[in-house]
Amino acid sequence: MRAEQAELAQRFRDTRALTRNLVWHLSEADATLQSMEDASPAKWHLAHTNWFFETFLLRDNVSGYRLFDEDWPFLFNSYYESEGERIARFSRGMLSRPTVSQILDWRSHVDDAMTPLLGDPEHAALIRLGIAHEQQHQELLLTDIKHALFQNPLGPAMFEAIPTRGKALAELEWHEHPGEIAMVGYDPAGEGFAFDNEGPQHRVLLEPFALANRLVTNREWDEFIADGGYRNAGLWLSDGWCWVQTEGVTAPLYWRDTENFTHTGWHPREPDAPVTHISYYEADAFATWAGTRLPTEFEWEVAAQGSDPVGGNQLDSADPPLPRGGAEMFGDCWQFTRSAYLPYPRFRPAEGAVGEYNGKFMSGQFVLKGASCATARGHSRASYRNFFYPHQRWQFTGLRLAKDV
Amino acid sequence: MRAEQAELAQRFRDTRALTRNLVWHLSEADATLQSMEDASPAKWHLAHTNWFFETFLLRDNVSGYRLFDEDWPFLFNSYYESEGERIARFSRGMLSRPTVSQILDWRSHVDDAMTPLLGDPEHAALIRLGIAHEQQHQELLLTDIKHALFQNPLGPAMFEAIPTRGKALAELEWHEHPGEIAMVGYDPAGEGFAFDNEGPQHRVLLEPFALANRLVTNREWDEFIADGGYRNAGLWLSDGWCWVQTEGVTAPLYWRDTENFTHTGWHPREPDAPVTHISYYEADAFATWAGTRLPTEFEWEVAAQGSDPVGGNQLDSADPPLPRGGAEMFGDCWQFTRSAYLPYPRFRPAEGAVGEYNGKFMSGQFVLKGASCATARGHSRASYRNFFYPHQRWQFTGLRLAKDV
Amino acid sequence: MRAEQAELAQRFRDTRALTRNLVWHLSEADATLQSMEDASPAKWHLAHTNWFFETFLLRDNVSGYRLFDEDWPFLFNSYYESEGERIARFSRGMLSRPTVSQILDWRSHVDDAMTPLLGDPEHAALIRLGIAHEQQHQELLLTDIKHALFQNPLGPAMFEAIPTRGKALAELEWHEHPGEIAMVGYDPAGEGFAFDNEGPQHRVLLEPFALANRLVTNREWDEFIADGGYRNAGLWLSDGWCWVQTEGVTAPLYWRDTENFTHTGWHPREPDAPVTHISYYEADAFATWAGTRLPTEFEWEVAAQGSDPVGGNQLDSADPPLPRGGAEMFGDCWQFTRSAYLPYPRFRPAEGAVGEYNGKFMSGQFVLKGASCATARGHSRASYRNFFYPHQRWQFTGLRLAKDV
Amino acid sequence: MRAEQAELAQRFRDTRALTRNLVWHLSEADATLQSMEDASPAKWHLAHTNWFFETFLLRDNVSGYRLFDEDWPFLFNSYYESEGERIARFSRGMLSRPTVSQILDWRSHVDDAMTPLLGDPEHAALIRLGIAHEQQHQELLLTDIKHALFQNPLGPAMFEAIPTRGKALAELEWHEHPGEIAMVGYDPAGEGFAFDNEGPQHRVLLEPFALANRLVTNREWDEFIADGGYRNAGLWLSDGWCWVQTEGVTAPLYWRDTENFTHTGWHPREPDAPVTHISYYEADAFATWAGTRLPTEFEWEVAAQGSDPVGGNQLDSADPPLPRGGAEMFGDCWQFTRSAYLPYPRFRPAEGAVGEYNGKFMSGQFVLKGASCATARGHSRASYRNFFYPHQRWQFTGLRLAKDV
């Protein structure tokens, strides 16, 4: 096995182990909770990521492979229309069976069956996709279970609390960029992996702009609230103001007085840590209030092209994720851009079920850049495009301000 | 301790043990499922019945008693407004914590603390209420978990299947009653227990009528379907027809081709067993189709006054409940009456929280009589008044026809 | 033409004229408004009552009669399933065409075609039904347009204001009744008309009770509010308390400070006039607060059997209806009873479409007795059974208290 | 008065007259209809456009001007938060009062009061805005009333039918563009009017592309349907497929067999006319099915920069609008682009209420370019940005295909 294959095999095993370790911290009941239609049970993430490898690698490429259980694809397909019928999304929380233990057996079975494929370069692209897919679900598993545990008035913790301290707050500084015709998107000559929505690489024309050196903090958000930010219609997009009124929003998600709900329960909020769990509407209103704006996805990407995507506060192991603050472009929180999530010039979805991965979501959502404290380290890069609807805020979302110069 | 107290203490212990035994058959995840707003998790029933004893017996009557956990009343109060705030009803399914094991510890604690009270006649009335209350929740636990497991495409079973066979089908016969001024409601001179809604005892005037000797069967319901029963607006109440159209109803709940979903999974339907899991709308439409009608609650009660309420197919132990058929007035299925659930003449709810037990539900619901295969034996009697909304059908509901003579 | 036929013909013409006169007070746009699914446009009432005569009298009984317009039955059938498809209920407000003027032409056409039938005793029963039906829609026309005009922030008036003054407030007195076996329901030997739901006449057993000599007043309702009536869960039925919370109810419909919205716009509320536009939930909560209860439909009926149903404040002409207060059993407001709307013993709906008139609504509703200021005089009687869902309150509903003695 | 002012005054009078003439074709009841929350009554458009001039020109600039009616701003403000409270959007259909005639009087009053301002260059910018605003509402008036009349099963017509014939179908040809750095947005040196969202003018980088010479036709859409376009999930955006399933969409709005609903009632569909009343989801699915794509807003704008925006099938007078087909870039249908509606670089909303005009809608919507048969001629231009949500289709929307070269 060549070094490249060996390294891929190792990443496969590491990723699979991390998913398993995350579920370790949950009871059978915790792992079954589904708190809203946007979220899925931890158990379902555990199974769905396995379904991906069994379906697209084993079933499609290993002659004679027999499904571990023929009824399970119906349960654990997410949204691949070409893969047939599947359980209604908001019924995932009814899956008390199969048990976590049965799904772990299934994962072991699939891990074993995958071993011969790990060394075969022919399958490397799909394996890389499977790893990236599983990493995405690691992050969703963490944000979904946080939302579910939050529903419980007891405020239960997934992890033991770990004493952490936010880094010293950097003064807000603006890094100016003179504007240029820049190249963005994933370089196809690169060695690594990228999703189809990161390409084709293409040129964009940037006007001069400036980008903040750090994320907006809880302290700054407190000022926004104190200044009536949530009560001043003039700061908000029309849809955003409607959302504030209908939902009665007065603070970021998971705020209660001076506390935050975290994976380790309720804790005092760290003023100098980055604000998180905000919607696009909130990010946009804050930027307007501050006399600034959100960056475009391309401004952010060009500014980040020299930064190390593996740095910053990201997920290394099954420990509680929490934004702490720092100077890196990556880590802590996904950063809203004012760019809608749309196809790049000459973008074509891949053929087959795998082609449903990204392209079909290109309406109504906004692009987020960077990576969060719940993103598996190594998953993201400058060209990475995360995307959510403008009202959603159960992810570790934050904001970095931009302005015209 | 006198015999009466000893017998009450024994019934307390038996009831508590049966609840515990029912939950024995469920995994931690099963016990956490809540499939709809009308239903509650098994774990919640386990805890709520305990909350009842801790609150109204221990807290209110044992000086110095300290709550096992001060946060739990918020979680496990059902609807007692006078007992303060409580968790939103449809959030009960988010209670992965406390665990079943923690709740079982709580139950042991309460059982121990209850011991001194069991021998004291002063508390007998409230203890009897607590036992009756817990028996009601045993039945709900069984019907709620059935509904939850039904959501799972795998059709999982709560119990191992037990070979059962329906009794031979009795020919339909009509028992005539000449009409009279009859006494109904619970006799206050009786020794046993009754809910407040069963009294005051009072006279009613009955016209001549006839009542069927047995419940309607699955075979007869098949004929109703084959004759277009679900497509003929003329057979239905207006609200019922709207319900059929909106929900796309074409058969009783838990029917699929020739199979039924049961506590032991999917099984072939027994044609001669009583039909069950029907709504009031369906029962009424069937009776209209058959050229008959549903009995009033008083016709049923008078007809049942000589019957043994402890006979028939009822719940004795933690075994799978299933209607089998027979000639008894009690057991198999709760029987719809055409009587709305309203207060009896001179009815007054009790003072305090316990007074919220029945009276406040007296609008929009219909009375059901008898007992079902999931009713704890000894719980029901001729004067018993069960009640549900006309669209609900997740209980073991059935029908016995009546007609004018 | 015999005197009886001549009198019927006169009543037909008077009823038709009154409907027309009511619409006189509305613009084309007013007559098209539909403010909620429960209500219909005035124009629709105008047309639907005509459709009734054209369909069940002319089409079914006059050979060679041709429909005025073949497309209109689809528009103006209300709920008669046996009469085929019809427009979705909440789309009635989209019928800017046909115009009021076209519908008035249609009415003239039908009036002319009806002339020969008016003298024929064979059709008398159906004509009486048609008249009673049209009178019901006169009342609905008035309550529906009131609800529609109320939506307009300008508070427009349908009629010029007429100076009225409530009668002097009678002291609250209780009329006792010793209880008896009484005969209720419509006497089939009577000469007049009754709906099918008022029969068969039958015996009921009444316990001793007392009934108030007058309706509850606005002043008394103010006391209920001042005493926290809308904030005290203990006074409410469970469904009622849910309704209060969800809808944010704090007063009867059409109240604003010390004013009421009426058919003549906003006016100061008369303290001694009967309270109106309350739901069953509110009526029940008030009675509980007052330490009394609502009467049953049979208590009310027996108490009213000696009263003149043609007396009291009822509708005589196209003038603004408004409760004024008085000592009569009939008039001012429909009076809630605690009786669910259910079939009488041996009740059978009539055959055919006309059989859909009443029977199919017998679930979920409560009976109201008496007549209101918007009820055409002569329409009601002691056996009359009006019925609405417990949350509805756009009718002129009120309450007369009862108690046990 | 200088020529420029004279011309502006004439345009003011022409625009005001056209609005009035459109309402001429409607009865008082037609003008009051509101068929959905997205739409408003014709009467409301008539009043709201007048409110704009009264508020921002007369009230704010004419000392001593008194409002025609102080209660009306509450009724006829649309969404200007800074202008205070306003009637709930879906209650506009309850405004049977004031009457059309009263609103026409108000318009005359405002027209008279506006006369002195028309010659004053200081107010020219705001007057131009008011004219453009009124033109937008002329189009909405036409599309809203079409939707309202469509709800009526009689299929009533607003106008008499005018015999029209689609132009001969041009063969589909592709106009190639080599790509460039182009200037887009409104040229501030230009003399005319533009909305704030059309600027600032800025550079964009275009890759080579080709644009079709005409819009997609009904005949081509029939082929899409025949090929299973509405049943093939693979052609649709994820949100679009959900919309198709939930709404049961199988054809463009206003299609029935081989007919279309138009302002002159139901008529046979012209195969060679442009397809219209499609959503973004449908336009995108069609383009995918055709192996092409939608253009970006900048591709379209650059291609249109040489075209006459005053040409094509646009609205000149109060006649029935209907797409007919032709070779122009403007007219017939608004054309979907794949560009989200977002701010241009350095865009800043204007200060004050007028600043709420466009900027606050910049989330979740897509840009449409061109003009439709219901757009007042002279209203649009190459830089014009219309915008709607991706599911909306009650406007005259169509599509022009693009592809990469």
Coordinates of N, CA, C and O in Angstrom, one line a residue, chain D residues 177 180 182-187 197-202 204 206 209 211 295-307 329-330 335 337 339 344 367 369-370 381-385:
Chain D
H177 N -21.6 35.4 -26.0 CA -20.9 36.5 -25.4 C -19.5 36.0 -25.0 O -19.4 35.0 -24.3
E180 N -16.1 39.2 -20.3 CA -15.4 40.4 -20.2 C -15.5 41.0 -18.7 O -16.2 40.4 -17.9
A182 N -17.2 43.8 -17.2 CA -18.3 44.7 -17.7 C -18.7 45.6 -16.6 O -18.5 45.4 -15.4
M183 N -19.3 46.7 -17.0 CA -19.9 47.7 -16.0 C -21.4 47.4 -15.9 O -22.1 47.3 -17.0
V184 N -21.9 47.2 -14.7 CA -23.3 47.0 -14.5 C -23.8 48.0 -13.5 O -23.1 48.6 -12.8
G185 N -25.2 48.0 -13.4 CA -25.8 48.9 -12.4 C -26.1 50.2 -13.1 O -25.7 50.5 -14.2
Y186 N -26.8 51.1 -12.4 CA -27.3 52.3 -13.0 C -26.2 53.4 -13.0 O -25.5 53.6 -12.0
D187 N -26.1 54.0 -14.2 CA -25.1 55.0 -14.4 C -25.5 56.3 -13.7 O -26.5 56.9 -14.1
N197 N -31.5 50.2 -5.4 CA -30.9 48.8 -5.4 C -30.2 48.6 -6.8 O -29.6 47.5 -6.9
E198 N -30.3 49.5 -7.7 CA -29.6 49.3 -9.0 C -28.2 49.9 -9.0 O -27.5 49.9 -10.0
G199 N -27.8 50.4 -7.9 CA -26.5 51.0 -7.8 C -25.8 50.5 -6.5 O -26.4 49.8 -5.7
P200 N -24.6 50.9 -6.3 CA -23.7 51.7 -7.2 C -23.4 50.9 -8.5 O -23.2 49.7 -8.4
Q201 N -23.1 51.7 -9.5 CA -22.6 51.1 -10.7 C -21.2 50.4 -10.4 O -20.5 51.0 -9.6
H202 N -21.0 49.3 -10.9 CA -19.7 48.6 -10.6 C -19.3 47.6 -11.6 O -20.1 47.3 -12.5
V204 N -18.1 43.9 -13.1 CA -18.3 42.5 -12.8 C -17.5 41.7 -13.8 O -17.3 42.2 -14.9
L206 N -17.3 38.6 -16.2 CA -18.2 37.6 -16.8 C -17.3 36.6 -17.6 O -16.4 36.9 -18.3
F209 N -20.4 33.1 -22.3 CA -21.8 32.5 -22.1 C -22.6 32.7 -23.4 O -22.2 33.5 -24.2
L211 N -26.8 33.3 -24.7 CA -28.2 33.6 -24.2 C -29.1 33.3 -25.3 O -28.9 33.7 -26.5
P295 N -29.6 32.4 -16.8 CA -28.5 33.4 -16.8 C -28.4 34.0 -15.4 O -29.3 34.0 -14.6
T296 N -27.2 34.6 -15.2 CA -27.1 35.4 -14.0 C -27.7 36.8 -14.3 O -27.9 37.2 -15.5
E297 N -27.9 37.6 -13.2 CA -28.5 38.9 -13.5 C -27.5 39.8 -14.4 O -27.9 40.6 -15.2
F298 N -26.2 39.5 -14.2 CA -25.2 40.4 -14.9 C -25.1 39.9 -16.4 O -24.9 40.8 -17.3
E299 N -25.1 38.6 -16.6 CA -25.1 38.2 -18.0 C -26.3 38.8 -18.7 O -26.2 39.3 -19.9
W300 N -27.5 38.7 -18.1 CA -28.7 39.3 -18.8 C -28.5 40.8 -19.0 O -28.8 41.3 -20.1
E301 N -28.0 41.5 -18.0 CA -28.0 42.9 -18.0 C -27.0 43.4 -19.1 O -27.3 44.3 -19.9
V302 N -25.9 42.7 -19.2 CA -24.9 43.1 -20.2 C -25.5 42.8 -21.6 O -25.3 43.6 -22.5
A303 N -26.1 41.7 -21.8 CA -26.7 41.4 -23.0 C -27.8 42.4 -23.4 O -28.1 42.6 -24.6
A304 N -28.4 43.0 -22.4 CA -29.6 43.9 -22.7 C -29.2 45.3 -22.8 O -30.0 46.2 -23.1
Q305 N -27.9 45.6 -22.6 CA -27.5 47.0 -22.5 C -27.7 47.8 -23.8 O -27.9 49.0 -23.8
G306 N -27.7 47.1 -24.9 CA -28.0 47.7 -26.2 C -29.4 47.7 -26.6 O -29.8 48.3 -27.6
S307 N -30.3 47.1 -25.8 CA -31.7 46.9 -26.2 C -32.5 48.1 -25.7 O -32.2 48.7 -24.7
M329 N -35.8 42.0 -25.8 CA -35.3 41.6 -24.5 C -36.3 42.0 -23.4 O -36.3 41.4 -22.3
F330 N -37.1 43.0 -23.6 CA -38.0 43.5 -22.6 C -39.5 43.2 -23.1 O -39.8 43.1 -24.3
Q335 N -38.0 37.8 -16.4 CA -37.2 36.7 -16.7 C -36.3 36.3 -15.5 O -35.6 37.1 -15.0
T337 N -33.5 35.1 -13.2 CA -32.0 34.8 -13.2 C -31.7 33.9 -12.1 O -32.5 33.7 -11.2
S339 N -29.5 34.6 -10.0 CA -28.8 35.5 -9.0 C -29.8 35.8 -7.8 O -30.9 36.2 -8.1
Y344 N -25.5 45.4 -4.0 CA -24.3 45.7 -4.8 C -23.2 46.2 -3.9 O -23.5 46.7 -2.8
V367 N -33.5 37.5 -8.4 CA -33.6 38.7 -9.3 C -34.3 38.2 -10.6 O -33.9 37.2 -11.2
K369 N -35.3 40.0 -14.5 CA -34.9 41.1 -15.3 C -35.9 41.3 -16.4 O -36.7 40.4 -16.7
G370 N -35.9 42.4 -17.1 CA -36.7 42.7 -18.2 C -37.9 43.5 -17.9 O -37.8 44.5 -17.2
R381 N -35.7 49.1 -17.2 CA -34.4 49.4 -17.9 C -33.4 48.2 -17.7 O -33.8 47.3 -16.8
A382 N -32.3 48.2 -18.3 CA -31.4 47.1 -18.2 C -30.9 46.9 -16.8 O -30.7 45.7 -16.4
S383 N -30.8 47.9 -16.0 CA -30.2 47.8 -14.7 C -31.3 47.4 -13.7 O -31.0 47.2 -12.5
Y384 N -32.6 47.4 -14.1 CA -33.7 47.2 -13.2 C -33.6 45.8 -12.5 O -33.3 44.8 -13.2
R385 N -33.9 45.8 -11.3 CA -33.9 44.5 -10.5 C -35.2 44.2 -9.9 O -35.6 44.8 -8.9

